[in-house]
XYZ file of C-alpha atoms in Angstrom:
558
model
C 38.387 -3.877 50.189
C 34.589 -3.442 50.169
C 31.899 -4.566 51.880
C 30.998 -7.760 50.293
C 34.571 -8.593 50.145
C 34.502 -8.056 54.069
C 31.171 -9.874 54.248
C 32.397 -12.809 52.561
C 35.674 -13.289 54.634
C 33.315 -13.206 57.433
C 30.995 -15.831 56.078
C 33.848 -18.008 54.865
C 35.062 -18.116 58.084
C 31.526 -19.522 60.048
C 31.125 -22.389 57.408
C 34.841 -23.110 57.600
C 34.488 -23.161 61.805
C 31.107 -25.273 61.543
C 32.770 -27.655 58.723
C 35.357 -27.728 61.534
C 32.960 -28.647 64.373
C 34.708 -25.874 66.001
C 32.737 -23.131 68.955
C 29.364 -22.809 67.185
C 28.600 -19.462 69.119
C 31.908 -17.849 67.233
C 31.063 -19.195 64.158
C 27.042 -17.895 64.441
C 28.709 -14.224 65.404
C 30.823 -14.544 62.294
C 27.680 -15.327 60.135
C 25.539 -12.271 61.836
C 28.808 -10.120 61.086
C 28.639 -10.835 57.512
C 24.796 -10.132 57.264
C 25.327 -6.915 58.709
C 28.648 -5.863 56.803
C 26.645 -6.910 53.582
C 23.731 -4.722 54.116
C 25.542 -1.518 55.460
C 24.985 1.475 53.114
C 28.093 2.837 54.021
C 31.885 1.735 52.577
C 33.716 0.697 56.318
C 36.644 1.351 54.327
C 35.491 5.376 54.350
C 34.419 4.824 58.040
C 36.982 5.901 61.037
C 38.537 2.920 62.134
C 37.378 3.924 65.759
C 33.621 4.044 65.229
C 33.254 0.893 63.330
C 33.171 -1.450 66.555
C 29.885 0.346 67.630
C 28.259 -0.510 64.318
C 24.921 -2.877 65.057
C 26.519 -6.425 64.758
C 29.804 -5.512 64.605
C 31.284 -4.947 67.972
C 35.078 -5.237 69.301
C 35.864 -8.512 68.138
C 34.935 -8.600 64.594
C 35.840 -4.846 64.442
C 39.835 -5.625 65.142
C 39.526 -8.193 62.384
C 37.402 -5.860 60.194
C 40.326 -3.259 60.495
C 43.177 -6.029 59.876
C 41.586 -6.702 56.788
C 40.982 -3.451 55.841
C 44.803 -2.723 56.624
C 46.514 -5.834 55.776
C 43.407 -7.522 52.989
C 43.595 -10.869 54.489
C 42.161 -12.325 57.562
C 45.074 -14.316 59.976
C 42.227 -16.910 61.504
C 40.930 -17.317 58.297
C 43.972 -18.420 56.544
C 44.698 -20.342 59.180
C 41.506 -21.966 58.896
C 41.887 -22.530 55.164
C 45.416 -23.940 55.298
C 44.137 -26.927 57.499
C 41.064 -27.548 54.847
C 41.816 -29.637 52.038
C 40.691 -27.637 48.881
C 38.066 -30.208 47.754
C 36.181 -29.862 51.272
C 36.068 -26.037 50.503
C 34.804 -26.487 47.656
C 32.019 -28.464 48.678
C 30.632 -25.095 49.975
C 29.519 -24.514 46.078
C 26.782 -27.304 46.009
C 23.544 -26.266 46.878
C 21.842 -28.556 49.551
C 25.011 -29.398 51.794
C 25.611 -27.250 54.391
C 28.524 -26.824 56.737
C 27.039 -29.357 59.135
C 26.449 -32.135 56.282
C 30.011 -30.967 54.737
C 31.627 -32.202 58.487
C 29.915 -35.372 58.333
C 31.258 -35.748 54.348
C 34.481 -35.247 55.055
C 34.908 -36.275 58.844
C 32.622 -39.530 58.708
C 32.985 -40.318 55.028
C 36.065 -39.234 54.454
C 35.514 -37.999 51.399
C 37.488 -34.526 49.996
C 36.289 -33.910 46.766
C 33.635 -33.086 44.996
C 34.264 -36.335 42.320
C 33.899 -38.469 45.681
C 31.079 -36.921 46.988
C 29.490 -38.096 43.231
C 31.565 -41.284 43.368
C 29.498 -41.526 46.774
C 25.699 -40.619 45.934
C 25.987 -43.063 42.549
C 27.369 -46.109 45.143
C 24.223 -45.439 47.244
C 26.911 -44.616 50.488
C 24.979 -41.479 51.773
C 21.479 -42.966 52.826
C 23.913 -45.042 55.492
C 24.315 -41.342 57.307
C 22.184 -39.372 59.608
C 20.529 -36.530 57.771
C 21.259 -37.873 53.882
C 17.654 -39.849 52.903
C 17.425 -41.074 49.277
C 16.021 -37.771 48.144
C 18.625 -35.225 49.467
C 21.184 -37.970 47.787
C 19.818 -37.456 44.399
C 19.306 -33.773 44.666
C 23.326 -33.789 45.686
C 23.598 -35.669 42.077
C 22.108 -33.303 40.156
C 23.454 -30.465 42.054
C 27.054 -31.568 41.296
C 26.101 -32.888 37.575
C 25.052 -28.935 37.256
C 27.786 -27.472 39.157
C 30.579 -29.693 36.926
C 28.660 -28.608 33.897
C 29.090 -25.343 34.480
C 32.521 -24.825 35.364
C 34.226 -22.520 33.387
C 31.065 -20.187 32.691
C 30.243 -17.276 33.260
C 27.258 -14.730 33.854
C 27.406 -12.039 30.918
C 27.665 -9.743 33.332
C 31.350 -10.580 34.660
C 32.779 -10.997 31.410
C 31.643 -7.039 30.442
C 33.423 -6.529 33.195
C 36.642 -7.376 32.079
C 35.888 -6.989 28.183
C 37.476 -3.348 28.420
C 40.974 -3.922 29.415
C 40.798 -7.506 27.302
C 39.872 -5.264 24.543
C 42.479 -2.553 25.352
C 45.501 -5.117 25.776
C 44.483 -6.857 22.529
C 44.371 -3.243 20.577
C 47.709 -2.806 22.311
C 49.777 -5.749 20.707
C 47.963 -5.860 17.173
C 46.179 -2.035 16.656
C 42.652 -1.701 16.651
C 41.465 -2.236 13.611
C 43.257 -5.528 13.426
C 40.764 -6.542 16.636
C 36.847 -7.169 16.538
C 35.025 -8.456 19.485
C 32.573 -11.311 18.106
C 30.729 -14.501 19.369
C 28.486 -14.962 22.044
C 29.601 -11.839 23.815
C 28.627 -10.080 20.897
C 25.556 -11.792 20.828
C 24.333 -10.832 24.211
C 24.503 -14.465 25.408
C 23.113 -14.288 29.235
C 26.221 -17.123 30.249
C 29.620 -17.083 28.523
C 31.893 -20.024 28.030
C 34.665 -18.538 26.082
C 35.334 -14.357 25.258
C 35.584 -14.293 21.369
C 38.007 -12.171 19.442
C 38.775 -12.552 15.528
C 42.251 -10.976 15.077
C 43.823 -10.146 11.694
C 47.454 -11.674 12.192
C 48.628 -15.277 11.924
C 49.149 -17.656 14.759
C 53.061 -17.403 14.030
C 52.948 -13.823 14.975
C 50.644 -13.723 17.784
C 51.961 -16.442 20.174
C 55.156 -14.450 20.860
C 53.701 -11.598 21.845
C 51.696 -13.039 24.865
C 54.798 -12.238 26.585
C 54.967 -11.495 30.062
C 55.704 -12.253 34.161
C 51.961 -14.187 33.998
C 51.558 -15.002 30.693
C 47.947 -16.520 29.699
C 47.581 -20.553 29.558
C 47.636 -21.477 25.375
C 44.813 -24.231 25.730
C 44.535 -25.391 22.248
C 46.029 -24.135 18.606
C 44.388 -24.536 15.674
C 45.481 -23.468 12.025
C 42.663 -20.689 12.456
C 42.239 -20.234 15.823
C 44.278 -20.195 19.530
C 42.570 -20.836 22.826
C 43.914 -19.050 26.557
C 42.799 -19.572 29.193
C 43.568 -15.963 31.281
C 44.558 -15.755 34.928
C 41.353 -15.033 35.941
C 39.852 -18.510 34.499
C 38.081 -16.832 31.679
C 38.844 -18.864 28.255
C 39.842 -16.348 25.538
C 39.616 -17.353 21.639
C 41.676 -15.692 19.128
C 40.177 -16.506 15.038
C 43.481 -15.807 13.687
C 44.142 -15.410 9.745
C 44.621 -12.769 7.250
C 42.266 -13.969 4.257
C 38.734 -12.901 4.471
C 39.124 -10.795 7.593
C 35.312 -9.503 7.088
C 33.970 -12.732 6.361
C 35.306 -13.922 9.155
C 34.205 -11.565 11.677
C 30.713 -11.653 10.086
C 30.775 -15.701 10.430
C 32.053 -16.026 13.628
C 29.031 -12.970 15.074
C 26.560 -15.609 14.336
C 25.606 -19.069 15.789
C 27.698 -22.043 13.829
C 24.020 -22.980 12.861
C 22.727 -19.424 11.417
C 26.319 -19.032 10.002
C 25.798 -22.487 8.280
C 22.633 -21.765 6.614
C 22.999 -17.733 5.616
C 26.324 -19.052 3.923
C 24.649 -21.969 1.974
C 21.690 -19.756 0.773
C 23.628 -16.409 0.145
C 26.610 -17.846 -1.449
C 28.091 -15.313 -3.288
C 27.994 -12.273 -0.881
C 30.634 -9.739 -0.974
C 31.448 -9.430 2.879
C 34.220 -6.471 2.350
C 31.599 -3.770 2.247
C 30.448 -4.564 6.106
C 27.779 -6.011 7.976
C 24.826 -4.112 6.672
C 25.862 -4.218 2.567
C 25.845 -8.171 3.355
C 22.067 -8.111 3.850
C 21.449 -5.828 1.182
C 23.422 -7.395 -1.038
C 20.854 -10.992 0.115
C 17.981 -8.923 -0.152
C 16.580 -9.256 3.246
C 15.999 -7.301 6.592
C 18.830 -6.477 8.627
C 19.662 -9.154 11.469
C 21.669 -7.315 14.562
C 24.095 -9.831 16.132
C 21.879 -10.639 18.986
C 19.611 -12.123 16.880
C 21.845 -14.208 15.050
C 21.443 -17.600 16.783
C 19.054 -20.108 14.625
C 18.389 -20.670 11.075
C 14.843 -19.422 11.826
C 15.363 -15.797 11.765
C 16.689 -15.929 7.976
C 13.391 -17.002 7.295
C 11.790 -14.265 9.170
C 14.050 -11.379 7.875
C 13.036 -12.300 4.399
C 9.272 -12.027 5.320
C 9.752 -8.574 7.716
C 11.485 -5.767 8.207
C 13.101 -6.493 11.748
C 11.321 -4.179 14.309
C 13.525 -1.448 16.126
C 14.573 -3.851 19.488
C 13.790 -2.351 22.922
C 16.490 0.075 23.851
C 17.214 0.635 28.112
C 16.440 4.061 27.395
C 12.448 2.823 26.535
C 12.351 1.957 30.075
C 10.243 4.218 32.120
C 9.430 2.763 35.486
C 10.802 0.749 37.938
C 8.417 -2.249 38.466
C 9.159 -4.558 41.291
C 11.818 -3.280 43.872
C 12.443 -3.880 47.154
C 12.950 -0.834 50.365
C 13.957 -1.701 54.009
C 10.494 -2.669 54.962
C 11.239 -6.164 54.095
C 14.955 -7.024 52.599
C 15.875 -4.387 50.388
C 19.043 -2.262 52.009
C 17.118 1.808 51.502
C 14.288 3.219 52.637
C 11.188 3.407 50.563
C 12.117 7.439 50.337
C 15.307 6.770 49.262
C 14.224 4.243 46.472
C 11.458 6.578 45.267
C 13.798 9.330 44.938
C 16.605 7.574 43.186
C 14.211 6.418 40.710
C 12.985 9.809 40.261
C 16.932 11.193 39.572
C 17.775 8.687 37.264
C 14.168 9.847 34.820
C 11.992 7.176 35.512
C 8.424 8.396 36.149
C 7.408 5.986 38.579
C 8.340 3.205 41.088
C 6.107 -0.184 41.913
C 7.360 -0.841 45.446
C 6.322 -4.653 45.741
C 7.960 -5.836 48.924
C 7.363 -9.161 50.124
C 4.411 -10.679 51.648
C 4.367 -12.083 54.873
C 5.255 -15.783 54.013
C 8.929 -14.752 53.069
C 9.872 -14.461 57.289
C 13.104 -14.551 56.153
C 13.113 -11.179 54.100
C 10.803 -9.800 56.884
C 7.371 -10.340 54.534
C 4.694 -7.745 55.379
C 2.011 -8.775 57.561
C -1.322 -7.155 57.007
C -0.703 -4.526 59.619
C 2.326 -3.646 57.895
C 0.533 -3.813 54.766
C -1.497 -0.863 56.216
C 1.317 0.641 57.325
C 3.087 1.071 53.901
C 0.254 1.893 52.200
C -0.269 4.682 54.732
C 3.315 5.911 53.837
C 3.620 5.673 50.350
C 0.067 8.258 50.114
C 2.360 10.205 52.361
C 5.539 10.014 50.243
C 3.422 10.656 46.809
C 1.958 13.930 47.875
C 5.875 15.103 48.676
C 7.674 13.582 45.506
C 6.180 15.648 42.805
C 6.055 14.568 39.429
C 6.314 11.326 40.147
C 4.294 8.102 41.890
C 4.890 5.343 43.460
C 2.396 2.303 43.293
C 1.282 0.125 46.206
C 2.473 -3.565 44.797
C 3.363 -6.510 46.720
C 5.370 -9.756 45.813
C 3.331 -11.992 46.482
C 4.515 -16.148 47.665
C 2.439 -18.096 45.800
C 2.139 -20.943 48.353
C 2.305 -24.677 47.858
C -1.648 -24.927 46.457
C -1.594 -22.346 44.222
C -3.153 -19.826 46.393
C -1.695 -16.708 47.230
C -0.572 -15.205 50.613
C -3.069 -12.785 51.404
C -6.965 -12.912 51.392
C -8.561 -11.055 48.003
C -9.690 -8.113 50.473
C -5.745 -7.575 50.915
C -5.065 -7.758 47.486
C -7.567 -5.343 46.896
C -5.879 -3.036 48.160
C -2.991 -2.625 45.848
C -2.675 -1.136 42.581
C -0.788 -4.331 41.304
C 0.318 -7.579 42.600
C 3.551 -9.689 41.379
C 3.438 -13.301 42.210
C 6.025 -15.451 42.674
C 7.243 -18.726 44.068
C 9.639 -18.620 46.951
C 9.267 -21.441 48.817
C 9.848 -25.722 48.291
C 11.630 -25.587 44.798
C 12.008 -28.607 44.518
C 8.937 -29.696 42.158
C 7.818 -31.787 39.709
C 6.333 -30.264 36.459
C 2.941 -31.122 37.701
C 3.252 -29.378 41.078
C 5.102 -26.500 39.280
C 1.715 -26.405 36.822
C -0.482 -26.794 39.643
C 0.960 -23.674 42.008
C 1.610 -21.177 38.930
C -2.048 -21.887 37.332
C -3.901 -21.448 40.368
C -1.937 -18.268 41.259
C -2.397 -16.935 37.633
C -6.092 -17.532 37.752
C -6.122 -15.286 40.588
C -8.215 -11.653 39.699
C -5.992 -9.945 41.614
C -2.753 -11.148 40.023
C -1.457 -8.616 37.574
C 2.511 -9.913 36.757
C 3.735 -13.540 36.901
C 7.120 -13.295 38.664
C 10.462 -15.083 37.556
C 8.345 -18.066 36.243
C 11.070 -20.651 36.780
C 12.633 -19.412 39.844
C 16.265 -20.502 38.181
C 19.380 -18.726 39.581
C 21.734 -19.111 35.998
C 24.906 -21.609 36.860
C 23.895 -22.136 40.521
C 20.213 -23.614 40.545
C 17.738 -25.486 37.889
C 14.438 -23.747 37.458
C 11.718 -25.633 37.992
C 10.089 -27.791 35.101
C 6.939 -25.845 33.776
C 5.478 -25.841 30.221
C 5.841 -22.689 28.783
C 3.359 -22.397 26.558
C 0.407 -23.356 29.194
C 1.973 -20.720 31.569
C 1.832 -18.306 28.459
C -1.937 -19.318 27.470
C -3.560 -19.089 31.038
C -1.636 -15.763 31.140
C -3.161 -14.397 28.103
C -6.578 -15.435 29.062
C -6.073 -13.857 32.710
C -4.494 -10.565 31.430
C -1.358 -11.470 33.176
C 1.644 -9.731 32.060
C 4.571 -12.068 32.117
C 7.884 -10.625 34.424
C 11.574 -10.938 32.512
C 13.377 -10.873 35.696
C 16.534 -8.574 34.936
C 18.576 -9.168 37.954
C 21.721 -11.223 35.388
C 21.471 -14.341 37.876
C 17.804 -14.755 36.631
C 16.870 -13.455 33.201
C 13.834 -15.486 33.964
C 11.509 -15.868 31.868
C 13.753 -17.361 29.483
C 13.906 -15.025 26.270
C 13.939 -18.504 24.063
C 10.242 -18.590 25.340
C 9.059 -14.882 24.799
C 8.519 -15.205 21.255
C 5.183 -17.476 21.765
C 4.418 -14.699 24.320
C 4.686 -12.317 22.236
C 2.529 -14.139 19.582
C -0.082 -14.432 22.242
C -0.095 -10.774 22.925
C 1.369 -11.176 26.180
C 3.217 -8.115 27.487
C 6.564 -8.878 28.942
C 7.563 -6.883 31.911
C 11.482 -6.288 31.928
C 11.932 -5.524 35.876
C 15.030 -5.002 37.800
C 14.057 -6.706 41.117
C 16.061 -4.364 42.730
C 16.997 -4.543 46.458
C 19.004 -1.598 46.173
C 19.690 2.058 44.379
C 22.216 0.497 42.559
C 19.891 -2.842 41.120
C 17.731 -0.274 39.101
C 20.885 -0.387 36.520
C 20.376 -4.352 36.131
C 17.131 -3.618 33.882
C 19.820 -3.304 30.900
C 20.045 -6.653 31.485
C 16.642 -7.685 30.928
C 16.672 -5.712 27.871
C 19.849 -7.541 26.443
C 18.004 -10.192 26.920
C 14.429 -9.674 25.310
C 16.446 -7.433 22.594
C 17.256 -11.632 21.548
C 13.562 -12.457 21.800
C 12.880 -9.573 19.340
C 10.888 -7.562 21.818
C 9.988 -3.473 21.226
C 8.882 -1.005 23.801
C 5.575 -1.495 22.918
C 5.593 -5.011 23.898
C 6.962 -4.691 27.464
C 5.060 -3.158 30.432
C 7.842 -0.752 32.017
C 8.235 0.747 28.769
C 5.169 2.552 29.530
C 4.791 5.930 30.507
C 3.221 7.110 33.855
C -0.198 7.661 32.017
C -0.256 5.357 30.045
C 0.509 2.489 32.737
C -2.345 4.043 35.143
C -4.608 3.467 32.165
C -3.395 0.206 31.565
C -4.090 -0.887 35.287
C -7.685 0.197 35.089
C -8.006 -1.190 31.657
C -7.197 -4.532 33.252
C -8.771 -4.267 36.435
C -12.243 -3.757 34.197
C -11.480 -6.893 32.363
C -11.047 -8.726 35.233
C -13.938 -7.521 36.500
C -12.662 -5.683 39.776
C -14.135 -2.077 39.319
């Protein structure tokens, strides 16, 4: 058991005492355990059982249950706790807004279990009768839910690679590899996944039998061409099943049903048996990787261009925006610096966050100092490499930015983002990110939405005015990589891109290990046709110092 496996038995536990109404000093000492189990560097399970009471936040208590857990894998008071909490209440802890305090009142006041009640609920009007539920946090409980029922069943791209290996593996077990081809949204980088795709050259006669075993998966649906499971694990697997026109089949199925629809009616006598890149040749046009493959549009474009060579992760050669231990990243600034520097990147934007963000320890303008002071320090002992003074920056509820101009002056870049009160209208939304784009010091537009994919909305902007004041400000444009963001949206880059906007992929990373999430971001602007030349952390050391001053002269800041 890990860390965040430890952390969240730990956290589970404090909601499940406060939904309980149960010794709110335990339950706060459960929550501070899991903060500080979550950020440890080290693995308690490689940690001698006898030092890991002395750990900061840990002490004897929570260090006997750390060690059951680590020796038995569950947690006695927590199952406990569980078994007297009807399931629906639990998972009432998966809509944003509702607390464990608000969750007590739903279920010990209103008497309502479920999620479908709580709805049932909000939609009757009940909530506004109870302390702490006004009109508004009613209807943001609506669309919460509405969201969090839509989404059921999905998953981030992320957690289905996970898996795809031994899915893969098992498959080529029962039926031999080359009767198996991975297809569909997986294959077409899709940043959320509703159902794992597989086409599979044997009939449904002969492949139902052979899902034999002591769990065998859930058959959701048969049709003459296709079987649905669902696996133990939730994920919904589809099988295209048939023997006649195997190629044509996994060529059809790679693509959106509309792009499929369209190449088919234009290119209608292809040969599909000679593989994937003899069908374009044989249409005459460029060739169209998978990822690309999800409107009608691109057909157009392939017979106009030759499709660029996509951004690869190896084109990325800095880290831009990361996180160290001076706010709420988990390593030192050192540490960070030198990871970067071991994995071949040539440089690292350290862009912790500004003093607004309490929560994540934001940098005051001592500390702002202080850093700055450091990372001169840290450049002349890292040779052959640099790390530039950045800052995220809250872009607060006017527009302006958290710092005076003299403070931003002082970095090399600045990232803005929004942080704080979400919950906007398209106007607000317009109003913060235009003023905060405008700004001379602003250099990248952070996650422009602020969306968290299958757990929270982004808030409503309009693109293409974001994109436009960017391009007249010399404001690169971020492509947040963490895979819970992907934000911007790569169904928006395109105009970007046609505005001469650079993208920025960036990992956001609040550890070592979040560097690797910039193959993410690069999934995703691979499906917004994006090359290195486009995106901002493609650029070498030089190159990106140039670029800097090149843009601090056209803003006018030399």
């Amino acid at each position: 058991m890990d860390n965040y496996q430890i952390a969240e038995n730990f956290s589970l536990l404090s909601k499940l005492m406060d939904i309980h109404g149960e010794n709110s000093f335990k339950a706060k000492t459960y929550a501070i355990a899991a903060y500080h189990v979550e950020n440890l560097t080290e693995q308690l399970s490689n940690t001698p059982v006898e030092k890991i009471p002395v750990i900061k936040g840990i002490g004897e208590s929570t260090g006997k249950k750390i060690i059951e857990l680590l020796e038995t894998g569950e947690l006695k008071v927590l199952q406990e706790m569980i078994s007297k909490t009807p399931p629906g209440v639990i998972e009432l802890l998966n809509i944003k807004g509702i607390g464990p305090k608000k969750i007590h009142t739903i279920w010990k006041e209103m008497e309502i279990e479920s999620i479908g009640e709580l709805l049932y609920a909000c939609q009757e009007n009940r909530l506004k009768l109870y302390k702490g539920f006004g009109e508004k946090t009613q209807q943001n409980i609506i669309e919460t839910i509405e969201y969090y029922l839509h989404n059921q069943g999905s998953y981030l791209y992320p957690q289905v690679e996970a898996v795809v290996p031994q899915i893969i593996a098992y498959l080529e077990k029962l039926f031999s590899p080359e009767n198996v081809f991975i297809t569909g949204a997986f294959k077409r980088q899709v940043e959320i996944i509703d159902e794992l795709e597989f086409v599979v050259n044997s009939t449904n006669e002969l492949i139902k039998p052979k899902f034999v075993s002591a769990n065998p998966p859930e058959l959701l649906e048969e049709k003459p061409d296709s079987l649905l499971y669902k696996l133990l694990n939730g994920l919904r697997l589809r099988l295209y099943t048939g023997t006649a026109n195997f190629q044509q089949r996994i060529f059809a199925t790679s693509g959106s049903a509309e792009f499929t629809a369209v190449f088919e009616e234009q290119f209608p006598s292809i040969d599909y048996s000679k593989g994937e890149k003899a069908i374009f040749e044989q249409a005459k046009i460029s060739f169209i990787p998978p990822c690309l493959r999800e409107t009608a549009a691109i057909i157009e474009k392939a017979k106009a261009i030759t499709i660029p060579d996509l951004i690869q992760p190896g084109d990325i050669k800095g880290i831009i925006h990361s996180h160290s231990n001076w706010s709420d990243g988990s390593y030192t600034l050192e540490e960070m610096a030198k990871a970067a520097k071991e994995k071949g990147f040539e440089y690292l934007v350290i862009s912790d966050h500004s003093k607004s963000a309490f929560y994540a320890q934001g940098l005051n303008e001592e500390r702002i100092a202080a850093q700055q002071q450091y990372v001169n320090e840290l450049n002349d002992k890292i040779t052959g490499f640099k790390i530039f003074k950045s800052i995220e920056c809250d872009i607060l509820n006017d527009g302006s930015l958290d710092y005076t101009n003299t403070i931003l002056s002082t970095f090399d870049l600045v990232i803005v983002s929004v942080h704080s009160n979400l919950k906007m209208s398209e106007e607000k939304a317009m109003l913060r990110l235009l003023n905060a784009i405008e700004n001379p010091y602003t250099t990248i537009l952070g996650h422009m939405t602020g969306r968290l994919l299958l757990s929270r909305k982004g808030y409503p902007v309009d693109h293409k005015k974001i994109i436009d004041a960017c391009a007249a400000n010399h404001v690169a444009i971020e492509l947040n990589a963490h895979p819970s963001r992907l934000d911007i949206d790569w169904r928006h880059i395109d105009y970007a891109l046609q505005k001469n906007v650079l993208i920025s992929i960036d990992p956001d990373a609040h550890t070592i290990e979040g560097f690797d999430d910039i193959r993410y971001g690069v999934l995703a602007a691979q499906k917004a046709m994006v090359t290195k030349e486009q995106n901002l952390s493609s650029f070498g050391l030089k190159e990106f110092e140039s670029y800097l001053e090149k843009v601090r002269g056209l803003k006018g800041l030399r």
